[in-house]
Every structure is written in structure tokens, then in C-alpha cells.
Amino acid sequence: MDILYNTPNVLHLLAGSSPLAGIISSGGGTSMILLIGVLLLATAFLRYFSQRIQYLGKEDQLLIKQLTKKVVVNGPCVCCPNPLTTLSFKRQKALCLTSTEYATVRDDSTGQRKVVTGPSMYFLGAYEVLEGGDAKGLKPVRVLKSTEGLVVSDEASGKQRVIKGPCTFVPQPTDHVKVTVTAVYLKRTEYVKIENTLTGKVWVEAGEQLLFCEPHWRQLGNPQAAYSLKSHQYVHLEDQLTGAVRTERGPQLVFPSAFEHPTAVMDAIDLNAWQYCKIQNRSNGEVRIERGPKLVWLSPQERVLGQEKEAGITIDIETAALVKNLHTGVQTLLQTPQLFVPSKDEEVLEMRKLIRLANNEAIVLKDQEGAYHFYYGDPLKGTERSLFLPPYWEHVTLLWSRGRRRERRDLKITVFDTRPQYMSFEFNCRTSDNVEMILEGTFFWEVVSLPDMLANTGDAPGDVCAHARSCFIQLVSKVTLQEFMAKFNEIAYNAHSNDDSFYTKRGIKIHSLEVTRYQCAEQSTARILEQIITETTNRMNRLSCQESENEVAIAKLKGSVEQENAKSEVLAIQQKHLIETARAEGLAEAERCTAFLKAVRESADSDVASSADLPEQLWHTLRRKDALEAVSSGSAHVYFTPQDANLTIENRNSVS
């Protein structure tokens, strides 16, 4: 048995030994030798025991191997293994573990293993040993982030599990880390398909989450966006296993299941108050009509027939609708003003406008039995002037010829003009002297009886022109070119008036036929005719020029006469003005002279006044002065006669 010692106990044992005390107390030499031997023996014993005594700190441990077992002594203490029962002993440190370290310990006596985690100080058991790790037998723990995970396999049971971060992972003795995985971050609008590899089950994991796949899970594809539906949107989801289809309407966020195949997001049909749509159920073929205002949601088995949105038919006083019943085939013309929406058994064949006829217009309608009906715009005819085309009726359209020679018959006439109208023509004929002529002219004609025209011809202009050409050929063939040029108007009149029964039978009246131009078909004859016409034209032009020159000369002469008369009137007026001006100046001068003479007579003294001629002399002197000033202001030379110069020579030098 091992003995635990403290220092005071050891000293007490040495000092209190009974044999030693007896030897010390006895005397003699032998006793001394014996005492020395005992002391030497005691010293050796003390040295031996001092080497076996172990002073253990708080982190020290003593492993003692005894005869039949192993024991450990953990500090702090003093331990002295019993030499009789101890084979060996070993001093070792305890395991000091931090929070990021761990150690795997195996008990050799039982074979069990365990994990020791920090922070702690661990003393190994008598049969425990460390497995792996560094020199001290320590291993670092695994720190996982929030998106990291570990697939751990339990070697004892074969089960696998996922360790999800964030955490600190300390594996158990039977744990084996197979792989490090990264979490799949799913947003609120995302989802991903997951398959269980053990059972084959497939399901959908929707966000918002941080998804760690279990060891037997397998991610199918990348994360996909869910279907965000607005209030007017919807989506069809078809299950590929069962074929079932479900419809999801907005507003919501739709996640399809594992085997659902979504179609594109579709908008509901928003119908206004005047709109409708025709919808057919493909499973049973039934048709329904949806009329606005509303939102129409199509089921998976439904489809839209025709356009998605169709406007209702507005029927008013000018518009009617021809509607056919699809079951009975009966056609109906709706004329009552309304917003018409056809039912599922009705089909709108066409919209018909109100036919309005002017006073000069007429139409022909044919009913379902082939009878003709005539309608005139003239109120005197007594027929309707405005009407809708009845069901099963149709307009009668005639193809008339057009062109100057009526070579094309492609003019479609549906509304007939009953007014007289012009129609041009052109055809060839030959005179009795074998001159081929090309005649151009106009018909002034009128349709007077529409039933007769419709009963006897389908091309009224063609018949008129053909018959007139025949008449012209007969008449022109009896005259020469000179006779034709002299009386072609008479020939034109006879061409349409000699056979009025042809036109009357066809309900046509020819008012006049005029030849507006003619020419020779042959170039040589045409040149001669052109020279004749040119000479006649030149003669007429010269006569016109002479008449114009005469008129111009007469106009010039009349203008000269009028000009001279105007000059005479101007001269008379100027003379009259000069006389009036001179009279006014003379009166003004007389008035000045009279005033001057009167003033001189009144202001002069008696001696001066006694001379009657003195004022007049003064007036003449002043006038002479004015005349001199007027002359001196110009470039004239003034010469004085002796009568005008009154010179007096005086000698003022005194003679002594």
C-alpha cells in the first residue's frame, strides 16, 4: 500500500523508532559500532525514501504501477509509493484544454473512448491514453460559419447527420466528418426542389430560409423564382404525374409543387362595359359569353374563341346588324338602337349601313327568289329613299364598259345616276372617197327607265357606243371628205335620231351627240388635211390680228383726242388762275398805294401839302428803290438815262 507523507511525519518516524532509541540509550563500544551501522543504515534508508517521495502540484499526476493494477494520484499532495507493492511510477501533467481544443481518451481496460472538451483541466485515469492530436494529444475544434455545415457519420451506428453552423463542433469518438457543405440561401421569392435519395421523395423548399441539405438529400437544379401574381394575374399549374391542373389567382406569391409545371403568368381579361368575349370549354365543347365590365379568369380547360376582347355591336339609326342563328341558320336584321352582344348561338355576319339615296340616285335589289326591286331617291317615284338591305337580299351590280373605245368592261355600277351625263367616244369610219377618219366626240345621255335597261342590257354605255358607231359608219360612208367637213354636225345628229327605238327599248335617251374632233387615219391624208386646217387657221389668225391692230389704232386716236381735250381744259384753268392771281395782287398793290398816299397827306405840313404831286412822287421814288433792290439781287446791269439821273455838281472850296 502506498503511503502519503508529510515532512513532520517522516522526522517523527526516524526519531521515534524503538530499536534506535534502545541502542542510543545503552553504552559501550560495541554499542557505538552498532550505532554507526544503524546510522548508516538509517541514512541509506532515508536517501531511498527521499527519492521515492513525490511532491505533486495542482496540475501534476502520479501514475503508479502496482503488482496487480495501476493507480493514479492527482495533486496537490505528497506521495511516496510503497516499495513493497509498487513496480514503477511515473509523474505526468494533467491536460489543460482551452475552449477551442478537445482530446480523445481511450480506456485500455474497457476499450471505451470519450471526448474531453475545454476549457478544463483533465487528469487521465489509470488506464486512459490519448488518441491522436498534437504532441500534447490535443485537437482543435471545428468552428462553422452560418452558411457552413458538416456531414458527420457515426461509425458505430452508421447513421449520418448534418451539423449546421454557426457553432463549434466537437466530434464524438465514433464521429467521422465526411464532407463540408454550404447552405443554400433562399430569398422570400425563391424555391428549390429537393430529392430524398433513400425514398425517392421529391418536394419543394420555399424561402425565406437558409437550407442545409441532409446527408441523403439531393438538390435538383438551382433556386428558381416563385410566381408573383398581381391582382389581375393568374397562372395554371399542371401536375406532370396526375395531369391535374390548378389555377392560382393573384394577388399572392405562388410556389409550384415538386411535379407541377407552371405556364407563363397570364393577365385576366379585363372587359369594359361595351366589350365581351366568347369562351369555349375544351373538355365538353360548351361555349359561354362573358360581358363587361368585369375581370374574366380562364380555367385550364377554357380558351378564347376569336379575339380576346371584342367590342359590342352598336346599332343605331344608321347601322344595323345581320345576325345568324347557328342552330337554325335563320338570319335576322337587327335595327333597334342598342348595344348588341351576340349570345353563344348567334353570329354577326356583317354590319349594314343605312342606304341613303339622293334625288338623282337609284338602286336595284334582288331578293332570295331572284325578283328585282327598284328604289329611287326621287320622291315622285314613291319608293323608300333610305333603307337597310334586308336579309337574304343583295345589291345588283352591273359591269359597264369604260374607255373612249369601250375596250374594258370592268366598271362596277351599284348606284345608278339618273341624271343626264356626258360620255366620250372614239371610233374609225371611212368616207365614200375612201378616206379613213378617226372621230372623237361626246354623248349627252340619260337613263330614263331602269327596269327596261336592266331587262335588255347589262352594259348600257357599251351598247350606246356600239350602236352609234354603226350609224356613223353607215352615214359617213355615203359622203366624201369635203362633204363630211362641211356638215359633220348634221351627220352626228342623224346618227342618234334616226333610230330612237334602239335606245328607248333599253330605257335610254340620247339628248345630243357631238363630234369634237376628227382626223385622218392615214398619215399622208392627215398631212393634207392638216395643211388645209393650218391655212384656214392662219387666215383666221391674220384676220383676227388685223382686227386687233385696227382696234388698237382707233383706241390710240380716241386717246389722243381725249388727251388734247384734257390739255385745253388744263390751260383754261391755268389762265383763269393767273387772272385771279393778278387781280388779287393788283388789288393788294392799289390798297397799299392808297394807304401810303393817304398817310402822307395826313402827316405832311401845310407847305408840303400845298404840292399835290408830292405824294405821288414819293410813291414813285419808293417803287424805284424796290425795283433797284430787285435788280441788284440778280446778275442784271442797270443803265440810267439822263432823264433818270438828276445830278448836281457843287464846288464847296472857298475862293479867297
XYZ file of C-alpha atoms in Angstrom:
656
model
C 0.000 0.000 0.000
C 1.283 3.449 -0.919
C 1.863 5.873 1.895
C 1.223 9.528 1.727
C 3.713 11.532 3.812
C 4.011 14.997 5.144
C 7.508 16.247 6.245
C 6.854 16.338 10.047
C 5.665 12.726 9.966
C 8.863 11.492 8.326
C 11.078 13.086 11.006
C 8.942 11.711 13.705
C 9.274 8.229 12.267
C 13.073 8.406 12.234
C 13.370 9.800 15.724
C 10.773 7.648 17.353
C 11.968 4.235 16.211
C 12.153 1.833 19.234
C 15.353 -0.114 18.249
C 17.274 3.033 17.617
C 16.214 4.553 20.878
C 17.395 1.465 22.734
C 20.749 1.447 21.110
C 21.264 5.060 21.881
C 20.398 4.559 25.479
C 22.829 1.610 26.003
C 26.565 2.167 26.314
C 29.741 0.525 25.234
C 31.985 0.213 22.159
C 30.014 -2.447 20.547
C 27.151 -0.295 21.011
C 28.937 2.508 19.240
C 29.726 0.314 16.249
C 26.262 -0.888 16.208
C 25.103 2.703 16.459
C 27.202 3.721 13.491
C 25.903 0.835 11.466
C 22.405 1.727 12.398
C 23.047 5.335 11.450
C 24.457 4.297 8.088
C 21.514 2.050 7.542
C 19.158 4.826 8.542
C 20.923 7.249 6.213
C 20.618 4.868 3.286
C 17.013 4.243 4.171
C 16.340 7.954 4.355
C 18.031 8.546 0.972
C 15.957 5.795 -0.601
C 12.777 7.130 0.829
C 13.635 10.705 -0.119
C 13.940 9.582 -3.761
C 10.536 7.903 -3.742
C 8.668 10.783 -2.158
C 6.808 12.812 -4.885
C 5.611 16.349 -4.333
C 2.669 16.877 -6.704
C 1.354 20.310 -7.728
C -2.263 21.051 -8.664
C -1.664 20.115 -12.301
C 0.551 17.092 -11.582
C -0.416 13.476 -11.557
C 1.454 10.347 -10.481
C 0.782 7.097 -12.315
C 1.749 4.131 -10.096
C 2.034 0.625 -11.489
C 1.491 -1.803 -8.675
C 1.742 -5.541 -8.641
C -1.797 -6.146 -9.888
C -3.107 -2.835 -11.038
C -2.457 0.775 -11.894
C -3.496 3.730 -9.795
C -3.149 7.464 -10.205
C -2.589 10.110 -7.600
C -3.704 13.648 -8.527
C -2.107 16.679 -6.926
C -1.693 18.776 -4.992
C -0.176 16.327 -2.439
C 2.990 14.427 -1.351
C 3.042 10.783 -2.352
C 5.526 8.032 -1.530
C 4.767 4.835 -3.410
C 5.046 1.718 -1.292
C 8.219 -0.059 -2.386
C 6.804 -3.408 -1.437
C 3.776 -3.118 -3.766
C 4.966 -0.659 -6.422
C 6.665 -1.861 -9.512
C 7.118 1.621 -11.074
C 5.634 5.054 -11.038
C 5.535 7.941 -13.476
C 4.911 11.594 -12.981
C 2.858 13.377 -15.703
C 0.969 16.598 -16.338
C -2.791 16.955 -16.467
C -4.444 18.023 -19.781
C -5.109 21.784 -19.906
C -7.816 22.380 -22.559
C -8.912 25.747 -23.933
C -12.378 26.444 -25.384
C -11.118 25.654 -28.906
C -9.476 22.329 -28.040
C -10.550 18.830 -27.236
C -8.951 15.443 -26.612
C -9.989 11.870 -27.325
C -9.295 9.490 -24.432
C -9.378 5.680 -24.615
C -9.683 3.447 -21.570
C -7.466 0.415 -22.224
C -9.150 -1.598 -19.511
C -12.633 -1.327 -21.036
C -11.921 -0.154 -24.574
C -14.305 2.743 -24.226
C -13.459 6.115 -25.699
C -14.637 9.525 -24.715
C -14.081 13.151 -25.642
C -12.873 15.739 -23.217
C -13.715 19.349 -24.123
C -12.346 22.569 -22.769
C -11.994 24.864 -21.080
C -10.921 22.434 -18.330
C -8.012 20.596 -16.712
C -8.370 16.857 -17.045
C -6.499 14.132 -15.209
C -6.237 10.895 -17.134
C -7.419 7.728 -15.438
C -5.058 4.867 -14.593
C -5.786 3.042 -17.869
C -6.638 6.044 -20.089
C -4.478 7.146 -23.022
C -4.771 9.949 -25.573
C -5.609 9.230 -29.222
C -4.192 11.423 -31.999
C -3.750 15.136 -31.696
C -0.587 17.138 -31.377
C 2.371 16.416 -29.140
C 0.212 17.017 -26.124
C -2.598 14.949 -27.530
C -4.897 17.966 -28.128
C -7.051 18.582 -31.209
C -8.596 21.872 -32.408
C -12.370 22.067 -32.513
C -14.179 22.864 -35.849
C -15.699 26.385 -35.931
C -18.559 26.617 -38.501
C -19.896 29.807 -40.044
C -23.609 30.458 -40.518
C -23.528 29.125 -44.100
C -21.307 26.119 -43.385
C -22.203 22.626 -42.326
C -20.636 19.233 -41.826
C -21.875 15.809 -42.820
C -20.867 13.570 -39.888
C -21.101 9.767 -39.932
C -21.398 7.718 -36.750
C -19.108 4.735 -37.307
C -20.750 2.809 -34.519
C -24.325 3.017 -35.874
C -23.744 4.041 -39.494
C -26.105 6.982 -39.157
C -25.290 10.315 -40.705
C -26.249 13.737 -39.526
C -25.656 17.353 -40.502
C -24.052 19.798 -38.163
C -25.305 23.298 -39.020
C -23.415 26.474 -38.319
C -22.849 28.795 -36.672
C -21.433 26.556 -33.909
C -18.313 24.938 -32.521
C -18.222 21.251 -33.443
C -16.524 18.692 -31.265
C -16.749 15.224 -32.811
C -17.582 12.244 -30.667
C -15.147 9.289 -30.600
C -17.161 7.453 -33.278
C -17.860 10.509 -35.459
C -16.277 10.859 -38.883
C -16.527 14.072 -40.874
C -17.278 13.073 -44.467
C -17.690 16.400 -46.256
C -18.171 20.086 -45.685
C -21.358 21.512 -47.185
C -22.524 25.051 -47.925
C -26.067 26.128 -47.124
C -28.448 27.250 -49.879
C -29.792 30.734 -49.237
C -33.372 31.090 -50.438
C -34.970 34.501 -50.722
C -38.606 35.123 -49.953
C -39.468 34.755 -53.639
C -37.333 31.655 -54.358
C -37.717 27.916 -54.048
C -35.677 24.793 -54.774
C -36.552 21.148 -55.406
C -35.112 18.535 -53.017
C -34.970 14.758 -53.547
C -34.612 12.149 -50.810
C -32.129 9.633 -52.233
C -33.296 6.954 -49.790
C -37.033 7.084 -50.530
C -37.125 8.940 -53.866
C -39.496 11.538 -52.484
C -39.282 14.966 -54.093
C -40.584 18.146 -52.512
C -40.128 21.893 -52.635
C -38.383 24.027 -50.072
C -39.536 27.644 -50.216
C -37.796 30.719 -48.904
C -37.098 32.674 -46.887
C -34.580 30.353 -45.173
C -31.026 29.069 -45.018
C -31.323 25.474 -46.207
C -28.869 22.736 -45.212
C -29.336 19.543 -47.163
C -29.400 16.387 -45.078
C -26.904 13.647 -45.996
C -29.479 11.736 -48.030
C -30.904 14.838 -49.707
C -30.036 15.954 -53.218
C -30.698 19.402 -54.631
C -32.396 19.323 -58.053
C -31.263 22.323 -60.015
C -30.660 25.882 -58.929
C -33.076 28.001 -56.909
C -35.925 29.313 -59.013
C -38.132 32.366 -58.650
C -41.678 31.909 -57.450
C -44.574 33.426 -59.377
C -45.561 36.818 -58.009
C -49.118 37.460 -59.139
C -50.785 40.836 -59.169
C -54.476 41.322 -58.583
C -55.282 40.873 -62.289
C -52.939 37.939 -62.971
C -53.200 34.178 -62.702
C -51.191 31.055 -63.502
C -52.040 27.439 -64.386
C -50.011 24.701 -62.672
C -50.111 21.226 -64.243
C -49.113 18.151 -62.217
C -46.962 16.024 -64.516
C -47.765 12.864 -62.553
C -51.556 13.059 -62.434
C -52.266 15.614 -65.168
C -54.373 17.655 -62.757
C -54.254 21.395 -63.281
C -54.858 24.008 -60.643
C -55.286 27.727 -61.083
C -53.882 30.311 -58.727
C -55.120 33.907 -58.858
C -53.396 36.983 -57.561
C -52.506 38.814 -55.528
C -50.224 36.186 -53.977
C -46.833 34.520 -54.234
C -47.223 31.061 -55.800
C -44.769 28.183 -55.232
C -45.335 25.188 -57.518
C -45.113 21.701 -56.045
C -42.367 19.240 -56.974
C -44.053 17.838 -60.092
C -46.070 20.876 -61.200
C -45.151 22.514 -64.456
C -46.197 26.178 -64.450
C -47.251 28.048 -67.562
C -46.490 31.691 -68.126
C -48.147 34.284 -65.943
C -51.282 35.458 -67.745
C -53.445 38.514 -67.333
C -57.121 38.219 -66.686
C -59.315 39.566 -69.454
C -60.484 42.992 -68.331
C -63.687 43.776 -70.166
C -65.134 47.247 -70.377
C -68.853 47.879 -70.378
C -69.007 47.739 -74.191
C -66.831 44.643 -74.610
C -67.381 40.897 -74.476
C -65.522 37.666 -75.153
C -66.533 34.173 -76.230
C -65.041 31.328 -74.206
C -65.136 27.604 -75.006
C -64.619 24.729 -72.578
C -62.378 22.263 -74.408
C -63.415 19.353 -72.227
C -67.103 19.433 -73.229
C -67.202 21.974 -76.082
C -69.647 24.310 -74.331
C -69.433 27.993 -75.172
C -70.242 30.895 -72.885
C -70.318 34.642 -73.328
C -68.731 36.963 -70.778
C -69.853 40.577 -70.914
C -68.159 43.525 -69.193
C -67.481 45.330 -67.067
C -65.642 42.527 -65.238
C -62.441 40.514 -64.963
C -62.611 37.129 -66.680
C -60.429 34.277 -65.368
C -59.916 31.336 -67.702
C -59.865 27.848 -66.238
C -57.243 25.365 -67.526
C -59.786 23.770 -69.896
C -61.031 27.037 -71.387
C -59.890 29.016 -74.392
C -60.983 32.236 -76.088
C -62.726 31.950 -79.437
C -61.799 34.736 -81.814
C -60.303 37.866 -80.397
C -59.656 38.176 -76.699
C -61.746 41.327 -76.468
C -64.484 42.126 -78.919
C -66.493 45.308 -78.927
C -70.238 45.078 -78.730
C -72.182 45.964 -81.839
C -73.559 49.492 -81.704
C -76.875 49.553 -83.548
C -78.304 52.992 -84.270
C -80.494 54.679 -86.847
C -77.722 54.402 -89.465
C -76.327 50.964 -88.613
C -77.962 47.529 -88.454
C -76.573 44.078 -87.725
C -77.202 40.916 -89.715
C -77.254 38.077 -87.166
C -77.340 34.351 -87.934
C -78.630 31.711 -85.512
C -76.091 28.891 -85.608
C -78.664 26.256 -84.640
C -81.439 27.147 -87.073
C -79.468 29.067 -89.723
C -82.083 31.851 -89.746
C -80.768 35.321 -90.489
C -82.196 38.337 -88.685
C -81.582 42.032 -89.300
C -81.471 43.942 -86.006
C -82.418 47.597 -86.414
C -83.487 48.596 -82.890
C -80.884 51.006 -81.418
C -78.902 49.130 -78.734
C -75.510 47.800 -77.735
C -75.839 44.268 -79.066
C -73.799 41.389 -77.670
C -74.404 38.096 -79.501
C -75.301 35.032 -77.479
C -73.378 31.771 -77.717
C -75.742 30.578 -80.514
C -75.529 33.778 -82.560
C -73.017 35.020 -85.081
C -72.800 38.527 -86.502
C -72.377 38.115 -90.252
C -71.944 41.772 -91.140
C -72.808 45.330 -90.270
C -75.091 47.056 -92.753
C -75.169 50.789 -93.212
C -78.328 52.680 -93.977
C -78.694 53.201 -97.717
C -79.466 56.865 -98.433
C -80.453 57.822 -101.955
C -80.161 61.317 -103.380
C -82.825 62.631 -105.758
C -80.808 61.525 -108.779
C -79.823 58.096 -107.456
C -81.402 54.665 -107.752
C -80.521 51.110 -106.748
C -81.677 47.634 -107.706
C -82.011 44.880 -105.084
C -82.553 41.177 -105.716
C -84.409 39.108 -103.103
C -83.944 35.444 -102.217
C -86.322 34.404 -105.020
C -84.435 36.331 -107.696
C -87.001 39.133 -108.125
C -85.761 42.670 -108.720
C -86.801 45.596 -106.522
C -86.173 49.159 -107.626
C -85.661 52.057 -105.221
C -85.368 55.693 -106.260
C -84.244 58.799 -104.436
C -86.772 60.862 -106.349
C -89.775 61.336 -104.020
C -92.088 61.363 -107.056
C -91.290 57.686 -107.629
C -92.961 56.720 -104.353
C -90.255 54.313 -103.064
C -88.206 54.416 -99.881
C -85.283 56.776 -100.061
C -83.461 55.279 -97.063
C -83.462 51.604 -96.143
C -81.364 48.724 -94.832
C -80.571 45.795 -97.082
C -82.971 43.031 -95.893
C -81.694 39.532 -95.035
C -81.013 37.232 -97.987
C -81.156 40.251 -100.357
C -78.268 41.568 -102.376
C -77.310 44.569 -104.462
C -77.467 44.211 -108.213
C -74.145 45.277 -109.692
C -73.633 45.805 -113.429
C -70.328 45.727 -115.254
C -70.146 48.626 -117.689
C -67.580 49.298 -120.368
C -65.203 52.194 -119.985
C -62.603 53.955 -122.085
C -63.066 56.086 -125.193
C -63.436 52.959 -127.325
C -65.154 50.937 -124.560
C -62.437 48.308 -124.718
C -62.591 47.370 -120.994
C -65.685 46.133 -119.228
C -64.744 46.350 -115.545
C -66.609 49.390 -114.238
C -68.858 48.207 -111.394
C -72.096 50.164 -111.066
C -74.243 49.587 -107.974
C -75.820 53.019 -107.538
C -77.259 54.373 -110.778
C -77.190 58.071 -111.594
C -80.442 59.020 -113.333
C -79.266 62.490 -114.324
C -78.209 63.304 -117.893
C -74.485 62.841 -118.211
C -71.676 63.079 -120.743
C -69.849 60.115 -122.213
C -66.909 60.400 -124.624
C -66.300 58.079 -127.578
C -63.781 57.407 -130.325
C -64.060 55.154 -133.383
C -62.996 54.875 -137.033
C -65.116 55.272 -140.197
C -64.457 55.663 -143.907
C -65.894 58.211 -146.354
C -67.172 57.459 -149.830
C -63.860 58.657 -151.330
C -62.096 56.031 -149.240
C -60.639 58.328 -146.563
C -60.460 56.654 -143.199
C -61.429 59.032 -140.389
C -60.962 58.879 -136.624
C -63.886 60.546 -134.916
C -63.939 61.779 -131.321
C -66.991 63.168 -129.599
C -69.385 63.060 -126.655
C -72.816 61.675 -125.902
C -75.205 63.555 -123.665
C -77.431 60.714 -122.477
C -79.714 59.685 -119.662
C -81.204 56.516 -118.148
C -84.971 57.098 -118.134
C -86.213 53.563 -117.375
C -84.104 51.439 -115.032
C -86.283 48.264 -115.398
C -86.058 48.415 -119.209
C -82.319 48.912 -119.096
C -81.852 46.002 -116.657
C -84.145 43.753 -118.744
C -82.441 44.382 -122.104
C -78.778 45.121 -121.439
C -76.067 44.686 -118.905
C -73.750 47.246 -120.479
C -75.661 50.409 -121.375
C -72.631 52.583 -122.334
C -71.236 49.774 -124.473
C -74.496 49.334 -126.334
C -74.864 53.090 -126.925
C -71.355 53.464 -128.294
C -71.594 50.322 -130.453
C -74.907 51.405 -131.987
C -73.702 54.972 -132.570
C -70.545 53.675 -134.243
C -72.665 51.541 -136.576
C -74.835 54.523 -137.501
C -71.810 56.741 -138.076
C -70.171 54.200 -140.342
C -73.311 53.988 -142.468
C -73.769 57.756 -142.764
C -70.117 58.685 -143.287
C -69.716 56.044 -145.983
C -72.255 57.966 -148.123
C -70.371 61.315 -148.182
C -66.971 62.481 -149.292
C -64.358 64.039 -147.040
C -65.225 67.535 -148.214
C -68.918 66.923 -147.594
C -68.156 65.473 -144.195
C -66.117 68.531 -143.208
C -68.966 70.786 -144.308
C -71.810 69.048 -142.474
C -70.375 66.699 -139.825
C -72.723 68.151 -137.170
C -75.724 67.223 -139.299
C -74.347 63.727 -139.738
C -73.882 63.430 -135.938
C -77.482 64.465 -135.357
C -78.802 61.919 -137.861
C -76.656 59.194 -136.277
C -78.552 59.261 -132.956
C -82.004 60.498 -134.024
C -82.815 58.097 -136.867
C -83.098 55.036 -134.619
C -84.597 56.133 -131.308
C -86.324 52.775 -130.794
C -82.965 51.112 -130.017
C -82.354 53.457 -127.112
C -85.984 53.588 -125.987
C -86.113 49.805 -125.677
C -83.127 49.945 -123.330
C -84.569 52.793 -121.250
C -82.002 55.273 -122.551
C -82.485 58.715 -124.037
C -79.820 60.432 -126.166
C -80.084 64.206 -125.837
C -77.254 65.064 -128.175
C -74.242 63.632 -129.981
C -71.382 65.948 -130.830
C -68.205 65.368 -132.823
C -65.458 67.296 -131.040
C -62.519 66.216 -133.179
C -61.757 64.273 -136.318
C -58.595 63.337 -138.139
C -57.463 61.093 -140.965
C -56.158 57.717 -140.029
C -53.605 57.692 -142.913
C -50.546 59.901 -142.446
C -50.464 61.334 -145.990
C -54.124 62.279 -145.933
C -53.713 63.604 -142.428
C -50.896 65.890 -143.562
C -53.015 67.322 -146.380
C -55.926 67.797 -144.026
C -53.569 69.361 -141.537
C -52.322 71.826 -144.191
C -55.884 72.776 -145.058
C -56.730 73.264 -141.433
C -53.468 75.155 -140.860
C -54.120 77.514 -143.769
C -57.669 78.148 -142.615
C -56.412 78.745 -139.138
C -53.690 81.129 -140.328
C -56.235 83.097 -142.379
C -58.466 83.386 -139.369
C -55.471 84.385 -137.259
C -54.460 87.107 -139.734
C -57.999 88.463 -139.786
C -58.004 88.475 -136.040
C -54.614 90.232 -135.970
C -55.838 92.920 -138.423
C -58.939 93.467 -136.398
C -56.818 93.758 -133.313
C -54.491 96.324 -134.961
C -57.492 98.390 -136.148
C -58.930 98.361 -132.705
C -55.584 99.435 -131.270
C -55.269 102.347 -133.768
C -58.810 103.511 -133.047
C -58.076 103.307 -129.361
C -54.904 105.419 -129.806
C -56.808 108.071 -131.805
C -59.528 108.248 -129.215
C -56.859 108.534 -126.556
C -55.182 111.472 -128.383
C -58.495 113.307 -128.706
C -59.208 112.847 -125.069
C -55.670 113.959 -124.213
C -55.976 117.216 -126.224
C -59.338 117.954 -124.665
C -57.791 117.456 -121.277
C -54.906 119.822 -122.149
C -57.363 122.532 -123.267
C -59.222 122.220 -120.017
C -55.925 122.457 -118.089
C -54.833 125.613 -119.969
C -58.192 127.282 -119.377
C -57.981 126.509 -115.719
C -54.358 127.796 -115.512
C -55.315 131.046 -117.318
C -58.203 131.541 -115.010
C -55.915 131.026 -112.038
C -53.366 133.555 -113.374
C -56.078 136.163 -113.907
C -57.367 135.659 -110.429
C -53.825 135.884 -109.039
C -53.033 139.097 -110.939
C -56.340 140.635 -109.889
C -55.589 139.810 -106.265
C -52.051 141.235 -106.498
C -53.325 144.431 -108.198
C -55.967 144.953 -105.537
C -53.311 144.460 -102.871
C -50.961 146.944 -104.583
C -53.735 149.521 -105.028
C -54.639 149.139 -101.409
C -51.011 149.769 -100.408
C -50.722 152.836 -102.670
C -53.940 154.293 -101.392
C -52.896 153.800 -97.828
C -49.453 155.390 -98.476
C -50.848 158.455 -100.198
C -53.457 158.947 -97.536
C -50.863 158.665 -94.778
C -48.521 161.141 -96.499
C -51.264 163.714 -96.974
C -52.387 163.440 -93.413
C -48.923 163.675 -91.851
C -47.359 166.383 -94.125
C -47.247 170.111 -93.082
C -49.007 172.804 -94.981
C -46.102 173.597 -97.324
C -45.730 170.080 -98.348
C -49.442 169.512 -98.570
C -49.705 172.520 -100.925
C -47.888 170.402 -103.533
C -50.461 167.999 -104.881
C -47.957 165.904 -106.812
C -45.565 165.345 -103.909
C -47.149 162.054 -102.540
C -47.201 160.519 -105.980
C -43.551 161.443 -106.494
C -42.628 159.911 -103.198
C -44.510 156.725 -104.114
C -42.703 156.504 -107.470
C -39.376 157.075 -105.764
C -40.053 154.222 -103.309
C -41.134 151.948 -106.104
C -37.947 152.785 -107.992
C -35.990 151.867 -104.904
C -37.797 148.491 -104.732
C -37.072 147.910 -108.401
C -33.386 148.659 -107.856
C -33.209 146.222 -104.948
C -34.859 143.534 -107.037
C -32.441 144.119 -109.904
C -29.380 144.300 -107.659
C -30.166 140.934 -106.110
C -29.619 139.295 -109.531
C -26.925 139.486 -112.206
C -28.525 142.263 -114.332
C -26.771 145.508 -115.305
C -28.606 148.806 -114.696
C -28.144 151.750 -117.012
C -29.550 155.177 -116.175
C -30.628 157.600 -118.833
C -30.080 161.310 -118.448
C -33.706 161.693 -117.592
C -33.253 159.250 -114.732
C -30.093 160.804 -113.364
C -30.614 164.113 -111.578
C -27.018 165.129 -110.871
C -25.939 168.355 -109.198
C -22.289 169.365 -109.115
C -21.249 171.657 -106.328
C -17.872 173.177 -105.540
C -17.562 173.666 -101.844
C -13.976 175.041 -101.942
C -13.997 178.762 -100.950
C -12.273 181.255 -103.284
C -10.237 183.822 -101.384
